[in-house]
XYZ file of C-alpha atoms in Angstrom:
718
model
C 172.557 -6.975 188.887
C 174.805 -6.978 185.996
C 175.099 -3.291 186.297
C 175.877 -3.552 189.997
C 178.497 -6.140 189.212
C 180.181 -3.716 186.833
C 180.039 -1.004 189.415
C 181.622 -3.137 192.111
C 184.241 -4.306 189.674
C 184.997 -0.743 188.834
C 185.246 0.202 192.494
C 187.492 -2.784 193.168
C 189.734 -1.787 190.344
C 189.863 1.758 191.654
C 190.634 0.598 195.177
C 193.315 -1.717 193.891
C 194.779 1.086 191.818
C 194.701 3.475 194.780
C 196.253 0.874 197.031
C 199.035 0.353 194.534
C 199.581 4.097 194.274
C 199.675 4.438 198.039
C 202.133 1.578 198.302
C 204.350 3.151 195.702
C 204.070 6.484 197.409
C 204.877 4.902 200.728
C 207.938 3.191 199.332
C 209.079 6.465 197.804
C 208.525 8.378 201.049
C 210.418 5.785 203.056
C 213.289 5.909 200.643
C 213.254 9.716 200.748
C 213.162 9.752 204.570
C 216.116 7.464 204.743
C 218.073 9.640 202.371
C 216.995 12.802 204.267
C 218.004 11.308 207.576
C 221.371 10.413 206.123
C 221.898 13.942 204.787
C 220.738 15.555 208.024
C 223.017 13.338 210.052
C 225.936 14.299 207.838
C 225.037 17.970 208.140
C 224.642 17.623 211.892
C 228.030 15.976 212.174
C 229.650 18.775 210.148
C 227.921 21.439 212.293
C 229.108 19.688 215.438
C 232.628 19.607 214.058
C 232.500 23.334 213.270
C 230.965 24.101 216.690
C 233.928 22.596 218.437
C 236.108 25.200 216.692
C 234.076 28.384 217.313
C 231.664 27.706 220.140
C 232.412 30.161 223.047
C 233.570 28.633 226.274
C 233.560 30.397 229.686
C 236.974 31.636 230.818
C 238.047 30.061 234.124
C 238.550 32.278 237.177
C 242.349 31.814 237.194
C 242.529 33.214 233.654
C 240.587 36.295 234.781
C 243.173 36.758 237.537
C 246.022 36.524 235.029
C 244.322 38.989 232.689
C 243.751 41.366 235.629
C 247.505 41.455 236.296
C 248.317 41.813 232.598
C 246.006 44.781 232.054
C 247.103 46.350 235.344
C 250.657 46.271 233.962
C 249.398 47.684 230.658
C 247.767 50.661 232.424
C 250.914 51.400 234.458
C 253.027 51.091 231.309
C 250.783 53.510 229.410
C 251.085 56.073 232.213
C 254.867 55.686 232.221
C 254.982 56.174 228.453
C 253.151 59.469 228.929
C 255.967 60.916 231.048
C 258.864 59.188 229.283
C 258.185 59.116 225.541
C 260.184 61.902 223.955
C 260.675 63.507 227.376
C 264.053 62.427 228.687
C 264.813 64.354 231.840
C 266.273 67.748 230.975
C 267.481 68.330 234.518
C 270.596 66.172 234.821
C 271.561 67.166 238.346
C 270.980 63.789 239.916
C 270.838 60.120 239.038
C 269.963 59.623 235.349
C 267.896 56.539 236.168
C 264.551 57.348 234.606
C 261.833 55.875 232.467
C 261.701 52.115 232.194
C 264.485 51.706 234.694
C 261.788 51.806 237.354
C 261.045 48.242 236.219
C 264.664 47.114 235.906
C 265.683 48.359 239.328
C 263.475 45.729 240.940
C 266.179 43.262 239.977
C 269.225 45.540 240.216
C 268.470 47.472 243.423
C 265.541 45.584 244.969
C 263.468 48.712 244.483
C 259.787 47.821 244.050
C 258.210 51.188 243.322
C 256.898 49.599 240.099
C 254.914 47.158 242.242
C 253.593 50.108 244.267
C 252.283 51.620 241.030
C 250.658 48.297 240.160
C 249.034 48.197 243.582
C 247.575 51.705 243.296
C 246.301 51.221 239.751
C 245.127 47.733 240.706
C 242.803 48.903 243.489
C 241.191 51.357 241.058
C 240.886 48.592 238.475
C 239.267 46.275 241.029
C 236.729 48.936 241.951
C 235.851 49.397 238.255
C 235.413 45.655 237.839
C 232.987 45.542 240.727
C 231.029 48.553 239.477
C 230.542 47.143 235.962
C 230.726 43.416 236.806
C 232.114 42.956 233.295
C 235.813 42.465 232.656
C 235.386 43.481 229.027
C 233.764 46.799 229.967
C 235.843 47.780 233.013
C 239.153 47.049 231.265
C 238.533 49.369 228.277
C 237.488 52.093 230.723
C 240.765 51.649 232.647
C 242.895 51.621 229.515
C 241.045 54.636 228.087
C 241.625 56.595 231.317
C 245.319 55.651 231.307
C 245.711 56.741 227.670
C 243.936 60.066 228.273
C 246.122 60.826 231.320
C 249.251 59.777 229.416
C 248.393 62.132 226.547
C 247.777 65.001 228.982
C 251.091 64.270 230.715
C 252.852 64.236 227.348
C 251.312 67.548 226.319
C 252.093 69.293 229.591
C 255.690 68.076 229.590
C 256.069 69.174 225.950
C 254.798 72.673 226.720
C 256.080 73.345 230.219
C 258.384 70.445 231.105
C 256.264 69.739 234.160
C 254.298 66.632 235.095
C 250.625 66.807 236.031
C 250.293 68.067 239.627
C 247.327 68.144 242.007
C 247.192 71.920 241.620
C 246.255 71.394 237.960
C 242.843 70.246 239.144
C 242.220 73.801 240.348
C 242.968 74.997 236.823
C 240.398 72.576 235.419
C 237.770 74.072 237.703
C 238.703 77.670 237.001
C 239.792 77.684 233.360
C 238.783 74.426 231.695
C 237.451 76.321 228.670
C 240.970 77.376 227.678
C 242.431 73.871 227.602
C 242.694 73.879 223.804
C 245.110 76.768 224.089
C 247.593 74.426 225.777
C 247.797 71.977 222.882
C 251.347 71.823 221.461
C 252.086 71.881 217.748
C 251.307 68.543 216.147
C 249.000 67.571 218.983
C 246.480 66.092 216.570
C 248.982 63.402 215.537
C 249.467 62.383 219.152
C 245.718 62.279 219.671
C 245.215 60.195 216.513
C 247.967 57.798 217.614
C 246.307 57.471 221.025
C 242.951 56.790 219.391
C 244.591 54.190 217.148
C 246.186 52.445 220.125
C 242.887 52.441 221.960
C 241.115 51.061 218.881
C 243.542 48.130 218.850
C 242.755 47.447 222.490
C 239.018 47.697 221.806
C 239.330 45.154 218.987
C 241.190 42.850 221.366
C 238.510 43.237 224.026
C 235.709 42.572 221.521
C 237.448 39.404 220.388
C 238.013 38.219 223.960
C 234.408 38.972 224.812
C 233.333 36.929 221.774
C 235.255 33.802 222.781
C 234.400 34.136 226.485
C 231.009 32.532 227.158
C 230.848 34.429 230.463
C 231.324 37.718 228.549
C 233.508 38.953 231.380
C 230.792 38.540 234.005
C 232.465 38.100 237.386
C 229.389 37.454 239.511
C 226.717 35.227 237.925
C 224.145 34.637 240.661
C 220.736 33.485 239.382
C 218.498 33.121 242.413
C 217.290 36.059 244.471
C 219.456 35.096 247.449
C 222.485 34.540 245.264
C 222.044 37.927 243.589
C 221.814 39.611 246.982
C 225.064 37.989 248.128
C 226.736 39.021 244.871
C 225.570 42.630 245.303
C 226.962 42.779 248.852
C 230.276 41.272 247.739
C 230.575 43.758 244.872
C 229.772 46.674 247.150
C 232.457 45.593 249.614
C 234.971 45.192 246.780
C 234.254 48.770 245.718
C 234.362 50.255 249.213
C 237.475 48.467 250.487
C 239.756 49.395 247.540
C 238.261 52.897 247.549
C 238.955 53.255 251.252
C 242.520 52.002 250.815
C 243.154 54.407 247.938
C 241.596 57.349 249.784
C 243.502 56.712 253.012
C 246.730 56.286 251.068
C 246.167 59.616 249.311
C 245.412 61.378 252.594
C 248.383 59.985 254.506
C 251.229 59.225 252.094
C 252.620 62.749 252.502
C 252.708 62.515 256.296
C 255.978 61.342 257.815
C 255.441 58.340 260.076
C 252.106 57.280 258.560
C 251.521 53.724 257.360
C 251.119 54.990 253.784
C 254.407 56.915 253.876
C 256.173 53.904 255.368
C 254.676 51.634 252.703
C 255.806 53.951 249.895
C 259.297 54.205 251.368
C 259.666 50.445 251.832
C 258.501 49.874 248.258
C 261.195 52.238 246.993
C 259.548 55.630 246.471
C 262.377 58.182 246.377
C 260.883 61.684 246.045
C 262.718 63.906 243.585
C 260.868 67.144 244.260
C 263.233 69.399 242.332
C 262.002 68.052 238.995
C 258.419 66.819 238.639
C 259.161 65.070 235.318
C 262.155 63.224 236.704
C 260.111 62.373 239.799
C 257.300 60.897 237.675
C 259.744 58.969 235.504
C 261.711 57.666 238.457
C 258.819 56.721 240.734
C 255.879 56.397 238.369
C 253.429 59.224 237.611
C 250.676 57.985 239.931
C 252.989 57.540 242.932
C 254.554 60.979 242.329
C 251.110 62.575 241.947
C 249.598 60.938 245.042
C 252.491 62.093 247.194
C 251.462 65.701 246.640
C 247.695 65.377 247.004
C 247.447 66.076 250.722
C 250.744 67.152 252.309
C 250.573 68.000 255.984
C 251.614 71.628 256.150
C 251.795 72.237 259.892
C 249.859 71.668 263.070
C 247.005 74.086 263.646
C 247.790 76.220 266.722
C 245.254 75.521 269.462
C 244.335 79.200 269.841
C 244.044 79.951 266.111
C 240.999 82.110 265.347
C 240.101 85.391 263.680
C 240.143 87.127 267.042
C 243.606 85.776 267.851
C 244.989 86.912 264.494
C 243.551 90.395 264.985
C 245.364 90.529 268.312
C 248.608 89.424 266.637
C 248.208 92.077 263.924
C 247.567 94.763 266.533
C 250.556 93.666 268.613
C 253.011 94.065 265.750
C 251.334 97.144 264.338
C 252.313 98.741 267.626
C 255.839 97.284 267.385
C 256.200 98.662 263.838
C 255.226 102.155 265.035
C 257.932 101.983 267.702
C 260.615 100.856 265.237
C 259.605 103.340 262.537
C 259.816 106.291 264.917
C 263.601 106.222 264.608
C 263.986 105.179 260.957
C 264.349 107.674 258.159
C 264.017 105.912 254.788
C 261.632 103.677 252.884
C 262.566 100.160 251.835
C 261.258 100.602 248.310
C 263.249 103.795 247.730
C 266.075 101.453 246.743
C 266.522 98.595 244.336
C 267.101 95.369 246.252
C 268.849 92.389 244.670
C 268.786 88.960 246.305
C 271.651 86.801 245.042
C 271.340 83.131 245.934
C 274.813 81.898 245.064
C 274.591 78.201 244.333
C 276.548 76.121 246.888
C 278.757 79.062 247.874
C 280.563 78.539 251.166
C 284.010 78.899 252.674
C 285.990 75.719 251.978
C 288.530 76.608 254.653
C 285.832 76.204 257.357
C 285.185 72.528 256.567
C 286.398 70.445 259.549
C 289.347 68.169 258.870
C 290.231 69.860 255.581
C 293.356 71.852 254.719
C 293.444 74.027 251.585
C 296.497 75.561 249.978
C 295.050 79.078 249.585
C 292.009 81.254 250.168
C 289.364 80.813 247.471
C 287.198 83.802 248.521
C 289.533 86.690 249.523
C 287.430 89.446 247.923
C 284.124 88.360 249.436
C 285.895 87.939 252.763
C 286.981 91.586 252.530
C 283.476 92.689 251.501
C 282.066 90.901 254.530
C 284.447 92.747 256.819
C 283.098 96.118 255.721
C 279.352 95.586 255.704
C 276.565 93.663 257.427
C 277.555 90.010 257.170
C 277.858 86.698 258.940
C 277.095 82.998 258.646
C 273.761 81.629 257.513
C 272.270 78.458 258.989
C 271.105 76.312 256.071
C 268.505 73.552 256.157
C 270.284 71.851 253.274
C 273.537 70.049 252.610
C 274.233 69.293 248.976
C 270.658 70.246 248.018
C 267.427 71.937 249.017
C 268.060 75.232 247.209
C 264.382 76.068 246.676
C 263.584 75.816 250.380
C 266.203 78.440 251.249
C 264.919 80.541 248.367
C 261.341 80.178 249.628
C 262.306 81.328 253.115
C 264.173 84.320 251.728
C 261.234 85.430 249.597
C 258.497 84.886 252.195
C 260.088 85.431 255.600
C 258.545 82.106 256.663
C 260.623 79.344 258.220
C 260.879 75.679 257.312
C 261.332 75.083 261.045
C 257.633 75.824 261.598
C 256.377 73.397 258.952
C 255.606 69.758 259.572
C 258.445 67.456 258.546
C 256.117 66.039 255.866
C 256.355 69.300 253.930
C 259.673 68.844 252.206
C 259.218 71.184 249.233
C 256.873 74.195 249.612
C 257.393 75.157 245.982
C 255.681 71.956 244.860
C 253.599 70.808 247.803
C 252.282 74.119 249.122
C 252.543 77.162 246.878
C 250.556 75.860 243.861
C 247.448 75.391 246.017
C 247.720 78.556 248.104
C 245.089 81.277 247.770
C 247.347 83.970 249.228
C 251.097 84.076 248.642
C 252.602 87.260 250.113
C 256.260 87.609 249.118
C 258.677 90.462 249.720
C 258.966 91.445 246.049
C 255.303 92.516 246.198
C 256.309 95.448 248.394
C 257.759 97.095 245.263
C 254.265 97.445 243.824
C 253.683 96.815 240.127
C 254.724 93.449 238.746
C 257.085 95.158 236.293
C 259.340 95.951 239.251
C 259.780 92.260 240.155
C 262.325 90.391 238.040
C 263.678 86.854 238.447
C 266.810 85.435 236.802
C 268.042 81.840 236.863
C 270.378 80.530 234.133
C 268.965 77.024 234.057
C 265.741 75.058 233.573
C 262.666 77.181 234.351
C 260.579 74.240 235.536
C 262.879 73.148 238.339
C 260.900 73.201 241.592
C 257.985 74.536 239.507
C 259.657 77.957 239.638
C 258.103 79.243 236.421
C 254.607 78.678 237.817
C 255.407 79.912 241.310
C 257.233 83.065 240.255
C 254.206 84.095 238.258
C 252.079 83.488 241.322
C 254.511 85.529 243.442
C 253.955 88.496 241.153
C 257.162 88.523 239.086
C 256.628 90.043 235.660
C 259.577 88.177 234.129
C 261.539 85.087 235.050
C 264.577 84.828 232.781
C 265.949 81.288 232.310
C 267.584 79.137 229.647
C 264.271 77.657 228.550
C 262.013 80.690 228.484
C 259.485 81.976 227.723
C 261.790 84.791 228.942
C 265.285 83.712 227.889
C 268.192 85.031 229.942
C 270.461 87.297 227.914
C 273.927 85.944 228.728
C 274.738 82.231 228.776
C 278.535 82.026 228.688
C 280.239 79.060 230.351
C 283.777 78.574 231.616
C 286.104 75.987 230.062
C 284.410 72.563 230.366
C 281.784 73.582 232.920
C 278.228 72.628 231.910
C 276.730 75.608 233.760
C 276.364 79.304 232.942
C 279.007 81.347 234.709
C 278.237 83.738 237.546
C 279.817 86.551 235.537
C 277.276 85.984 232.739
C 274.409 85.880 235.248
C 275.590 89.106 236.852
C 275.799 90.773 233.438
C 272.185 89.808 232.680
C 271.175 91.190 236.074
C 273.062 94.440 235.588
C 271.317 95.058 232.280
C 267.909 94.563 233.910
C 268.810 97.137 236.559
C 270.162 99.634 234.043
C 267.194 99.575 231.689
C 264.652 100.572 234.344
C 264.228 103.961 236.021
C 262.064 102.381 238.713
C 263.288 100.834 241.910
C 263.067 97.070 241.613
C 263.329 93.800 243.437
C 265.464 91.243 241.597
C 265.763 87.583 242.588
C 268.923 86.010 241.174
C 269.726 82.293 241.471
C 273.117 81.312 240.061
C 274.207 77.904 238.737
C 277.979 78.024 238.213
C 278.908 76.054 241.329
C 276.241 73.373 241.129
C 277.526 69.848 241.592
C 278.820 67.495 240.279
C 282.406 68.712 239.831
C 284.715 67.023 237.313
C 287.923 68.915 236.509
C 286.084 71.565 234.561
C 288.607 74.367 234.811
C 291.974 74.793 233.146
C 295.024 75.894 235.136
C 293.494 74.898 238.458
C 296.170 75.248 241.143
C 293.872 74.710 244.139
C 294.631 71.725 246.341
C 293.066 70.187 249.428
C 294.109 67.495 251.871
C 292.780 65.813 254.979
C 294.085 66.664 258.444
C 292.439 63.683 260.133
C 295.078 61.120 259.166
C 292.807 59.377 256.671
C 293.476 60.649 253.134
C 290.720 62.020 250.930
C 289.290 59.687 248.356
C 290.209 60.347 244.724
C 286.696 61.470 243.730
C 286.313 63.587 246.860
C 289.611 65.362 246.267
C 288.837 66.026 242.601
C 285.423 67.440 243.517
C 286.769 69.687 246.266
C 289.571 71.100 244.144
C 287.242 71.750 241.206
C 284.765 73.398 243.565
C 287.514 75.601 245.057
C 288.374 76.930 241.624
C 284.739 77.655 240.890
C 284.421 79.397 244.255
C 287.373 81.627 243.428
C 285.801 82.515 240.060
C 282.583 83.445 241.883
C 284.649 85.547 244.290
C 286.107 87.562 241.383
C 282.784 87.870 239.540
C 280.867 89.006 242.631
C 283.398 91.699 243.489
C 283.292 92.930 239.883
C 279.476 92.966 239.949
C 279.433 95.126 243.082
C 281.993 97.481 241.540
C 279.694 98.024 238.560
C 276.677 98.587 240.812
C 278.755 101.149 242.717
C 278.959 103.241 239.563
C 275.200 103.462 239.067
C 273.428 106.602 240.187
C 270.595 104.831 241.988
C 270.513 103.323 245.486
C 270.979 99.555 245.390
C 271.272 96.998 248.175
C 272.439 93.428 247.573
C 271.622 90.483 249.834
C 274.122 87.757 248.910
C 274.082 84.251 250.386
C 275.165 80.704 249.690
C 272.237 78.329 249.907
C 274.089 75.266 251.226
C 277.451 73.521 251.163
C 278.136 71.232 248.221
C 277.623 67.583 249.103
C 281.232 66.635 248.424
C 282.750 66.456 251.887
C 282.378 62.717 252.426
C 285.097 62.534 255.076
C 283.795 65.456 257.147
C 280.176 64.324 256.952
C 281.005 60.963 258.520
C 281.477 62.702 261.874
C 278.185 63.771 263.501
C 280.035 66.444 265.444
C 280.585 68.295 262.149
C 276.866 68.623 261.435
C 276.498 72.291 262.334
C 279.660 73.332 260.502
C 278.364 71.632 257.358
C 275.155 73.669 257.548
C 276.707 77.140 257.773
C 277.283 79.231 254.651
C 278.322 82.850 254.067
C 276.091 85.885 253.577
C 276.359 89.657 253.428
C 274.117 92.700 252.920
C 275.848 95.415 250.892
C 274.789 98.844 249.568
C 276.336 100.904 246.776
C 277.660 104.470 246.974
C 274.351 105.971 245.872
C 272.781 104.496 248.975
C 273.015 106.194 252.350
C 273.590 102.816 253.988
C 276.874 101.919 252.305
C 279.323 100.606 254.895
C 276.614 99.970 257.483
C 277.151 97.087 259.902
C 274.092 96.238 261.989
C 274.132 94.386 265.302
C 273.234 90.730 265.685
C 274.413 89.825 262.189
C 276.965 87.129 262.990
C 274.342 84.399 262.482
C 271.141 84.389 260.519
C 268.799 82.296 258.408
C 267.141 83.395 255.147
C 263.726 84.066 256.690
C 265.283 87.019 258.552
C 267.092 88.606 255.582
C 264.326 91.047 254.656
C 264.112 92.373 258.222
C 267.896 92.666 258.374
C 267.976 94.441 255.010
C 265.417 96.960 256.286
C 267.532 97.566 259.387
C 270.683 97.855 257.280
C 268.944 100.445 255.057
C 267.389 102.261 258.048
C 264.037 101.606 256.377
C 260.568 101.671 257.909
C 258.849 98.334 258.370
C 255.426 96.741 258.113
C 253.968 94.925 261.143
C 255.219 91.685 259.570
C 258.781 92.995 259.221
C 258.549 94.380 262.752
C 257.700 90.878 263.962
C 260.654 89.358 262.062
C 262.929 92.050 263.506
C 261.906 91.183 267.073
C 262.064 87.448 266.361
C 265.625 87.765 265.059
C 266.657 89.608 268.203
C 265.677 86.576 270.265
C 266.661 83.781 267.861
C 269.440 84.598 265.401
C 268.939 81.576 263.167
C 266.430 78.739 262.914
C 266.074 75.692 260.711
C 264.327 72.286 260.816
C 265.981 69.437 262.727
C 268.314 68.417 259.935
C 270.653 66.743 262.409
C 270.111 65.039 265.740
C 273.544 65.665 267.179
C 275.050 69.134 267.002
C 278.725 69.614 267.828
C 278.394 67.185 270.721
C 275.682 69.358 272.327
C 273.196 66.766 273.566
C 270.567 68.861 275.364
C 268.478 69.366 272.232
C 265.664 66.781 272.152
C 265.612 64.634 269.041
C 263.366 66.215 266.441
C 263.520 69.764 267.825
C 264.230 72.526 265.340
C 267.705 74.083 265.465
C 267.807 77.507 267.119
C 271.041 79.498 267.372
C 271.726 82.491 269.612
C 273.737 85.526 268.483
C 276.972 83.687 269.256
C 275.997 80.718 267.120
C 275.331 78.417 270.053
C 272.367 76.006 269.922
C 269.437 76.698 272.225
C 266.914 74.277 273.681
C 263.309 75.372 273.281
C 262.687 74.386 276.886
C 265.119 77.129 277.985
C 263.336 79.981 276.157
C 262.116 82.899 278.254
C 258.496 84.058 278.133
C 259.065 86.705 275.456
C 260.810 84.255 273.140
C 258.037 81.694 273.667
C 255.436 84.326 272.777
C 257.297 85.334 269.617
C 257.693 81.722 268.521
C 254.004 81.025 269.180
C 253.076 84.128 267.162
C 255.372 82.998 264.349
C 253.495 79.705 264.089
C 250.153 81.525 264.132
C 251.292 83.895 261.369
C 252.742 81.112 259.245
C 249.697 78.879 259.688
C 247.319 81.696 258.745
C 249.256 82.461 255.558
C 249.846 78.904 254.395
C 247.136 76.590 255.701
C 244.664 78.774 257.586
C 241.891 81.140 256.639
C 244.107 84.109 255.697
C 242.668 86.397 258.366
C 245.783 88.599 258.096
C 245.068 89.279 254.440
C 242.318 91.717 255.408
C 244.579 93.682 257.745
C 247.551 95.991 257.127
C 249.935 93.354 258.500
C 251.948 93.166 255.259
C 251.718 96.850 254.332
C 254.688 99.179 254.509
C 253.951 102.635 255.995
């Protein structure tokens, strides 16, 4: 018992001790919990405070819309930098408004071509957004594409002073492996700078993605039905912008189309003579799109291989008839085409009186050889179109009105480009000379395609030998151009074809010449404006200098012991006759320039004057030259010979009212008879209708058809 009592006492003591320990432990734990809760609450409060500073929040839809506009502007700006940075327009023949002015002129001239660029880039941007459904993925892709294109534009302009053209895509397919060969010196610095700029944008996009809880997601459907609706909406927002962009590209080059009208209303002003200036002035994307799909001409309803074989046979027979009476070969002589910039007889301008003749020597030359007046499609411009007609024998009158510049819209994409210089055989016998910028109208590229071995200009790669100027004139003189030409003729024993395009009389005209005693006045009662009078009198002096230089050039050719024939023509009147051009009845007179075909003493045709020469257009010059030289013709030249017998001159409908003659329907091409009188197409006889129909078949086959004539002898001289 006593022992049990001790045991129980011991147990009680132990229990009491344990209870006390547990109580103490409990008190300690409770105190610790309270402290822990206090610390955790403080930590939680601090975390909450920090979270308010860095926790991502979803961007609202309106902010996405603002950012869309901002990055659309960024992409357009990057493209504009590519054609403007370090590439001020070298061709200063027109308005100097380039580069960023295409933004400023929205406010100065109410010209919104900048907005048109935003629209075109914007529809592509929208399609990217729908494809990726992530603003922070689609935007870097857009900016990267803009930077890459801008760098390519910069490189091409640096090397060739030419903006990127649709025809360059053909090069990518055919010769992409040689792209590195087109990198200019120091290209790596440009590339590194572009990469650096893009890296900055990427950092910006990463940051924006980090603070945007939506992470740029535009559609956030969760349920199956919602996701299906989102997918349909995204698909539509890819297809609709894509359709708009595709239709715009297909139709913007077609006169009268909604796309062309939209571009015109927004302020697109094509400057086809200079692709860099065009891109700077109108934006590179707008300028590029305009040339993607030009309408060349309507396909003749009877066009087929069989029809073209019949055409070839018809004029093969005509060539045999013509050649039966001709004694020489065209390529037995050197032929020089001289396109004299803006050369025309000032005394023929209606309502203008001049104090003396500014072209007495050329007037005398014309009296003693084949000569007349040339109907020009241009007034104050359009040189390359006259040049194109002279070199090809094709007529601008047959093309659709949408095709305004074959050198840029047509030739680069052609698979077959037969030109008259090719009749002289080897490329070494084809020489071009133009004392100005080689890239104007893409001449450098086109002349190579035409088969010219050299094209001598101020900018090379073949640099013209003589570059002298007269007094304060900014242009190389005709005398210097003729000297360069003469040296090319003298250094070759072969017969050649030389294409010469002068620059001396290119506008504008600002009292360039010293001792100018030429004067002009109006006979209409209204005096000439100060600027008009200054321009006319400066031009007259330049015309007289050309008169002297041309006569001297022919005298020097006369001394050479090789047969040479010169085809000389003014391409258009200078656009300085503001008073005369106000009267629609003067339209025809302001589209007639002077031409002649002359041969030197070593040629049997010196002094020849062929029939039906009073009026012509440049597409007929090669046929007339063959007739003047009594030279045998190809079926093609036989066709042009017969065509010229029925229609002396033809050009597009550059005017709607001609000398008060109102029987020509609006929009009809201008056709002149051998007396220079306009003809209505509805009055043509059956033979003329057949020739005109054949002309359109021939021209379509060469330019936009299947080139059926290429596999015949249609272009071959006998």
